[in-house]
Every structure is written in structure tokens, then in C-alpha cells.
Amino acid sequence: MVLDVKLNRRNFLKIAGVAGAATFGLGFGEPIIKALAQGTDAARDEKWVSSVCIQCPAGCGTKVRVVNGKAVKIEGNPDHPYSNGKLCPKGYAGLQLLYDVDRIKSPMKRTNPNKGQNEDPKFMEVSWDEALNDIAARLNQTRNEGKSHTVAFLSGRNQGRAGSVWTTFTKLYGTPNNIGHSSICADASKKARLCMDGTDDYCAYDWDNCNYVLNFGGATLEAWRPTNLMLQKWAHMRRGRPVRAKQVMVDTRFSTTAIKADEWLPVKPGTDGALAMGISQVILTEGLWDRSFVGDFKTPGRKFISGETVANDDFEEKWTLGLIDYWNNVLINFTPAKAGEITGIPAEQIIRIAKEFATAKPSIAAGERGAGAHTNGTYNHMVIHGLNALVGSMFAQGGVMYQMGVPYASSSLKDDDYLDDIAKKVAADFKAHTLERIDEAKSDEWPLASNVYQNVPDNHAKGDPYKLSMMFTYYTNPLFSNPNPQRAWEGFKDVFMVETSSYLSETALYADYILPDAYYIERKQDMAVYASSGYPVTGFREQAVKPIYDNRDSIDVIIDLGKRMGGKMGEYFTLLGNHENMLREIAKGFEKTPGDNGVNGFDSWAEKGAWYKKPYIYRFSNGNFYEWDGAGYNKEMKKAEEEKEEMKDGKKVKTTTVKDPVKDKLLKTKSGKFEFRSSKLEGFTDKQKEILKSELKSPELYAYPHYEEPHFAGKEEGFPLHMSSPKMINHAEGRGANAQWLQERFGVVIGKAWTSWVELNPDKAEELGIKNGDEVWVESPIGKIKVMAVINPGNPPWLVVFPFEHGHWNYGKYAKGLGANPNEIIANLSAVISAQSATNATMVKVYRA
Amino acid sequence: MVRYGMVIDLDRCVGCAACAVACKAENSVTSSTPEDYKNRRLMEWNRVVTVFKGKFPNVSASIMPLICNHCEHPPCVKVCPVDATYKREDGLVLQRYERCIGCKYCMVACPYQQRFFNFYDQKKKYVERFEKEAEELKKENKNVPITYLEIPYHNPDVPSRISGIVEKCTFCRHRIDKAIAEGKKIGSPDGVEPACTQACPAKTRTFGDLDDPDSEVSRLLRSRRNYQLRADLGTEPQVYYLD
């Protein structure tokens, strides 16, 4: 609340009078005139309340203008370093979602036991007490039957305390099934980094100081998060500083980013890794690698020669491990010509791009789902991430880094102290692998995967590892967002479902209870940002308006449900109290570490809407790692021996431990180096290795970044066209189809709105006898759907583009029955290692309807 | 004299259309429904269009944000039979809703297609849809949510539009007038700006006084990249583009 102006009638008239004088005779403004003429009481209670947007996971701070208790405008919070007073188009649409008449207005209970697309759920309004008591009773019954593990919690935007409350709830209840939907998001790049440098996260990027961006399938100007900040930085890199950075976009389609980029490389789908390998080979054969990070040959001036092996002894690596093995086994014969053959990008162009990338430093190799959502996605991202090491961009100025955590105070209440026998047994069984998660993440099949969300419907249907009895969903819509969601339509019919959405989603239509959440403008919440800045940032969502319907903040609802569960769990949640208590407790951390904007506790955080602390504290420079000492990057991060004297069995024992701050904080691999031969993958058990290798066409290369030939659903059956199902800039991740402001300009590039379409190359369309605007069938091995065809002159002939947004069964009057959902023809394939859903790996045919 | 204008740097533009959405929110421009869209009744004071050149692999595209050019010689003003459209002394081309008779001459005259006909009474159209439901709730003695009774997010600084009138970009005159009344600075980068300018994440737009040689707009116009849309028509647009 920066501005809290109360305008009473007298002040208002004063201002109006001045304005009237200033514009006298010039056709003066209607609202004021109206107010004066009609004598309406124009007294206004106006304030700007800090909040945080929720249209994507970025966490941009906003200011909500509230006049007389109504939210009338959302703008970017100038005091939030991701917003800087700006928002992407999605941010503004929050108002239309808040005031959507079709929101679910009170808790609902299903009275029709049959579930299906055409079944009316026959919802009946119930009170919160009735709903929560019934759900608690059912949960307790399931628990007493020894089936607590058959209850699953599926979540998407698990922001702030939502994450901790759901985690604790599942832990105390006794189920390992706290499942996020990250595997249908972008886990491939995260797991690639985990395999190479030990950090399981998205990267942060020093855009301000970077000169060259080589981006593999991360649509900077549309869907890559945090979009708002990306848009700001893109313009800054172009026109905001003396040196203009070059943006090279590797994308299968002619996206907004490809249009706006300095150079577009239209790779064949799934071949991003091959392009990155060709570039890697050029960097090594041209002698352009960064010697201060990678190391050098013992003979100065020596370069790698294509086709010639290198003896391990000839090269001294510095901060990397396994480069020579990587060269000898993977890169040695992978010439730009070979990369060109696979990707469709001419060899000369690959050579030029590689030289530019390695010499225009600092450079960033980045990318997300475009490269990752293929069966070979994780390996693609390993090769891409390897480029950052080759040119010395890891933790360097203008390079890549990892987002620092927020110094929240930890809770004095420890959930571990409230585990009862059932909860303890489930935790122990899960650890011993005698009990697996329903999605089998962490099992021998998916030892590194965080989630395998897309496999839940199949596993449940097969009863392998078991059947689910109950499912809670929070900010996720498995009946819509899953590849081939028909599996969930069938599979989840016999699951008791509790949905927390305030919108009539497909999952809500299957729900037995709907516990409608308060919209983000109606609730308080903390929200640490999506990785990008490096330095820590967390926003605060203040309640701007009271819930307009009988909706409640889901976090408080779960705490409430926990209290009703009784037992130790009930004790814990009673002590926890409510969501606001949690926020007040974590904010105590800011007393010790005040933010750069003076935020030093709960109240100032809530007022300003953001806490942040610059700078990012680590820096690789001239061959060494340094830490920020308050004035500069002066403190070298050196290995040090630490001696400790301890009393053991009554004797003094001296122990020496080696402290390696680089390994502890930055390169968290077994070797403490950036690994081109992954110790994480080599450390798999024999069984895990066997399963992984059985999925690979080059099993001998399982531990290396490499180009693994991708598998496409429908290729063998003769489906000729690749399909991409991207997110547009106005796509609020499956939650914006009811927002008029977003839908009326949904296709900025192709000029279509309020519907779905499939984009075709003009020559291909002519060959198929399809004209702009024709209705066509798009058919894959999974099924076919009817949609409008649109000619996009920029797309290559081998590709069709079918944006993800529409095809809702309901979701309010505007979204209902509009367009089609590409997921319904996407095969459920997953990338090895990360379990990233391979949503770009389905092939289709298109013909006139 | 003050003469307000805008400079749009296309090299900065990221084609996101945040300008278009921010404008709709700020000026409470009627939101379309799928039916409105089909009937070409989309109202966009601010719009973003894409023009392709060539085809794959030799293809390029321009993404152009368009608004009213607030022309120095506005054709729309000349043709208005009832003086509803006028040019203010500070350069703004505005519309008096209460005088407009909806003849659409101005829409035909505008070479930039930046004028929009209001087919509906904003409030009436919205409320009508929920009348039945609201009545039922009343009968059951239940609380009628505000969303049934009015467009709750309508900006109180701009009027609700009646049907049968033409409307257009005002350079957010309500913001400018308020700034004048409060004695605030007007113009980029640190003064009051129209909503689209303030909203643009790429800082594509710069708003200010073209007659002030020290203003940010004047500084940018010294760039040789600048041009106006269809300058050959003699309209002298006050919105400039940088290529």
C-alpha cells in the first residue's frame, strides 16, 4: 500500500475544479462532469495494495488498485525486481478471473456418482464444515484400513507456504504421494544440470552483461518464465546499453521469439542436442574453449582434431571432469556436417554460430521445453548445458548461475515431532522401496525424476503399484493438461476426488467435493520468484479485496482439515494455527537480513510487496571462484583443511576434514567439478543402469551428454508431420481460457483469437489441398480432432503447430466448447532420466474435414 | 505550447501485446465475447498486428503495435458532422461521447482504422446476462454477488459507454488531466504516461511533449530511424515509429 489516498467529496471537487479550469472549453471529461452534474457522491476510498501475479510461476510483484473495495486495475510493482512496474499481458487479466461470474461460489458436493465427460455432476452446495468433516472422516477411515498411501495430492502452482502445508499434510497423514506436475512442465533441463553440475534447478542468467544468447527451444518472448523479466531484458540487451547482444533462437517453429531474434535456426524436432554437439565440436577443434574453466593441453596451442582421439594424460582439466572421454566417445566424429545432416541447419552456419558463440563472450547457452519435451530431452539439455562450461560461462559475469534461496526464518514447529506410527511406517517403507509412489518417481525406473505426473492415470488403472482411493488437486488439472488425458477421464472415474479450483475445470467436473480457493487477489501468500535473477527475491501477496463469493484460501482450508483429522496430525495443525501465522514466522528471517528496499519484517514486506537482496554472491573469474565480501568479489573460494579436536571414548581425537566451498555451494557433483561424464548417472545401481540403457539407442553413452536419436509416436505408422503444441504469450497455463482480454488477442502472430487452430506451412497446405480457415482433422495414433487450419508462412513444411489452451468442457461460459485440446492426440511418452513428458514427440497427419 | 506525441521503438518491441491488454483494462474498453469476435466487433484502441514477408525458409515478419496517431491534421475531425471529434490544444484527438451520433464517418475517414463503434451499452449488456440469476437469488433471499450487478473492475476514472457511439484512444486523457490538476509532471520517462506506455515491459513506447526539445520523445526523434505511418497522406501523425 504505497498510496493510500482518501478522497472525500470536498477534495474531489477541488481537483475536479482545477481540472475543469485547465481544460475548459475543450470538451471536458465525462466522469467528473457526470459526477458534478448528477450530484453523485464521488467520495472515493482508493488504495494500491501489493500482490503477486499468479498467471504463471514467475512471481512478478503487482500493485492492485482498489477503489471502494473493488479491484479496478493491476499494474507491475515498481519495487519488485522482476516487475519493475511492468507486467506481461497475462498479469492484467487477473481482474477478469477474479470477477468471473462463473467461478465456483461455495463448497460443492457431487450427488451423481457417475463420472464422465457427459455426466452432469449434479453438484449441491454444502457448508465448509460439512465438506471438511466428511473429507476428514473419509481420510481417517482410509488410514485406519492401512491404506493411507492410496491417497494422492496432485499439485501445480504450489507457491510459498502451499508447498510446505501440502508436504506436511501428506507426511503426517502417511502417504508418499505428494506429486507435483513438474514432469509435464520442464524437468528435462533441471535434471540435465543435476547430472552435470549437481544442481537440480532452472538456471539464473546474467542477461545484463551477456553478449550472445544461444537459445534452444525456450521461447523467450512467449512462454519462458519469468516472461515479464525476459521481455524487459530482451529490450535492454538490444537498446538499453552500449553493446547490443545477439539473440540466436533455435526453434522448430516461426515463433514470436524466432521472428524477433537476430538469427533463427529452424532445427528438425528433437535434434537440438545434435546441433549443440556440432557446435561443441567446432569449439574444440577451433581451439575456442575457455582455458580458465576447462583447462588445456599440456602442449600449448594444441587443438582437438576431428576423428583423432586424445590421450587423457595430454590434457589437464581445471574445473571440468571427463572432457577427454567426452571427446573420444561422443564428439570425436560429430562434425558440423553430421550435425547439419541431422538438424537441417547447414554446416557452414553451425561453424559460424559456434565461432560467434565462443568468441563474443560472455555467452549463454539456454533452452527449455522445446529441446526438452522429447524422448531424448534430458540428453539434449546435457549437451546444451555443456556449452556453458566449454565457453566458461558457469557462474561467470554475463553467464549462468543458480537462484539463491530466501533467508526465511525456519518454523519452530517441526512436523517430524508429530509423526505417528502409521506415518512413520509409510516413511520407512518408502525409504526401503517396499512402498513406491503411485507415479513410481524415485523407483529404479525413475531414480532421478522428481515426478512422473503423466503416468499416474495408467498406473492407477493398472493397479500397479496400487490403486488410488482419494485424490486432492491444487492448481493442476490432470484431466486436461496431461498428454492423452483420455487416460485420466477413464482412469479417475473410481477415485474420490477433492478439487480446490475456483473454476469449473475438467478435474472439478470429476470432483466429489469442490473446495473453491480464494483467488490470489483475495488472499495473502508469499511467493519466491522463479529462477532468473540469481540474487534472492520473494514477493508478498497482500489481500487486496475480500473474497467475493464463499471462497477460502486453500492453505487455510488444508490447515483446517488437518485440525479436523485429530490425533498427532490434529495437534500439529492446531499449533500451526493458520496461514498468516506461518507468513509472520518466516518473515522473522528478514529482521536479520533486511532487504535492499528496507523490508525487515512482516509488515514492511506486506506493504512493499517484495524482499530482495543484491548482488548474486558467487563469481567465476580468471580461473577461480570468488565470493562477495560486501565490496567486491574478493574472497576466493579455496579448498581448506579444517582440523577439529573431538572427544571420542574419553580420548582426544584430531580429525582433518577438507572443506571445498566450490563443491559445497556451486559444483555439487561427486567430483566437485562440472562433469562431462556424469558421476550421478555412473552411480546408478546395476538395475537402474540396465533399465536406463534398455531405453537408449546408444546405451554405451548413457553417462555422457550426447545426441540420442529421438523416438516419435506415429513415425513408424507413417504419420508424416511433426506436431508442436506451444504456449502463447496470452496462455495463462491452462487457466486463462475464460479471460476475455487474453482470448480476444490469443494469436498475436497469426491474428486469430477466441479459438484454437493448427498452423501449416503454405506449400504443405497447398499439397494437402487446405486453405486458410478450412476445418481440418489432425490425426495421430491416439486419435483425431477437428480444428481450424491457419497458414503460417514462416513454419517449415515438416511441422504443424497446435497451441495449447482451448478444448475445455466447461471452465466458464467463454471457454466452454471453444476450440480443441492438442493434448487429446499427444501420446504419453517421457524423456529418459528426467521423466519430462515428451509432448513434442507425436507425429500427425492433417486432412480436410 | 504543449503537443503530446509518442515514439514507438520497434527494435525494442517484443510483440507481447501487453500494451493492448493494459489499454483495455485502463480504459474499460468493452471486452469481446467469441460471438463479438466472429462478428468483427472487437474493440482494440491498441492492437498488435503481424505482417509476414516471404515464406519458409526465406521469411521474415514485422510485428506492429498500432494506436490512434493523434494526427496534426486529423481526417476524422474534418468529417465529423456534429463536432463530436475534435483536436485539443495539447494535440490529443478526442471524442465527445455525448455528442457522437454514431454515423461512423470518422471510422471511414481514419486511414489507420483506429476508431471503433460501440455496439452495446456496456453496463446494460453485462447486467442483462445475469438478470435472471440475480432475480432468483433475490427471491431466495440470498446475497447477490457484485459480479451480477455491475462490471466491478470498470475504471471509475472513465465513463461507461452507451451503445451507438464511436470511441478511440485518448492517450489516457484522464491520467493527463489528473496530472495537470495535481501539478504532476507529464511524459516519459519519469512523468505520467498513458497506460500502454507505462505497461510496456520492453519500454518500447515513449510519451511526451514534441514541442519541448529536452523531452525524451524529442531526443528519440533525432534518431534517423524514425518514420510515421503513411506520412504521404499529409495527416502528420504524432505517433512516430523507430525502425
Short mmCIF file of N, CA and C in Angstrom, two decimals, chain B residues 24 73 123 136 144 150 154 157 190:
data_model
loop_
_atom_site.label_atom_id
_atom_site.label_comp_id
_atom_site.label_asym_id
_atom_site.label_seq_id
_atom_site.Cartn_x
_atom_site.Cartn_y
_atom_site.Cartn_z
N LYS B 24 -7.02 -1.95 -22.52
CA LYS B 24 -8.41 -2.38 -22.30
C LYS B 24 -8.77 -2.25 -20.82
N HIS B 73 -3.22 16.79 -38.54
CA HIS B 73 -4.34 17.11 -39.43
C HIS B 73 -5.27 15.90 -39.49
N LYS B 123 -22.79 -1.35 -19.68
CA LYS B 123 -23.30 -1.83 -18.41
C LYS B 123 -24.53 -2.73 -18.64
N GLU B 136 -33.39 -14.63 -9.16
CA GLU B 136 -33.59 -15.88 -8.42
C GLU B 136 -32.95 -15.82 -7.05
N VAL B 144 -26.76 -11.26 -3.47
CA VAL B 144 -26.41 -11.22 -4.90
C VAL B 144 -24.98 -10.70 -5.05
N GLU B 150 -22.81 -5.36 -11.78
CA GLU B 150 -22.05 -4.34 -12.50
C GLU B 150 -20.72 -4.95 -12.92
N HIS B 154 -14.60 -1.93 -13.68
CA HIS B 154 -14.65 -0.76 -14.55
C HIS B 154 -13.89 0.40 -13.88
N ASP B 157 -12.41 6.18 -13.34
CA ASP B 157 -11.96 7.43 -13.97
C ASP B 157 -12.44 7.58 -15.40
N ASP B 190 9.92 9.80 -16.45
CA ASP B 190 9.57 9.81 -15.04
C ASP B 190 8.26 10.53 -14.74
#
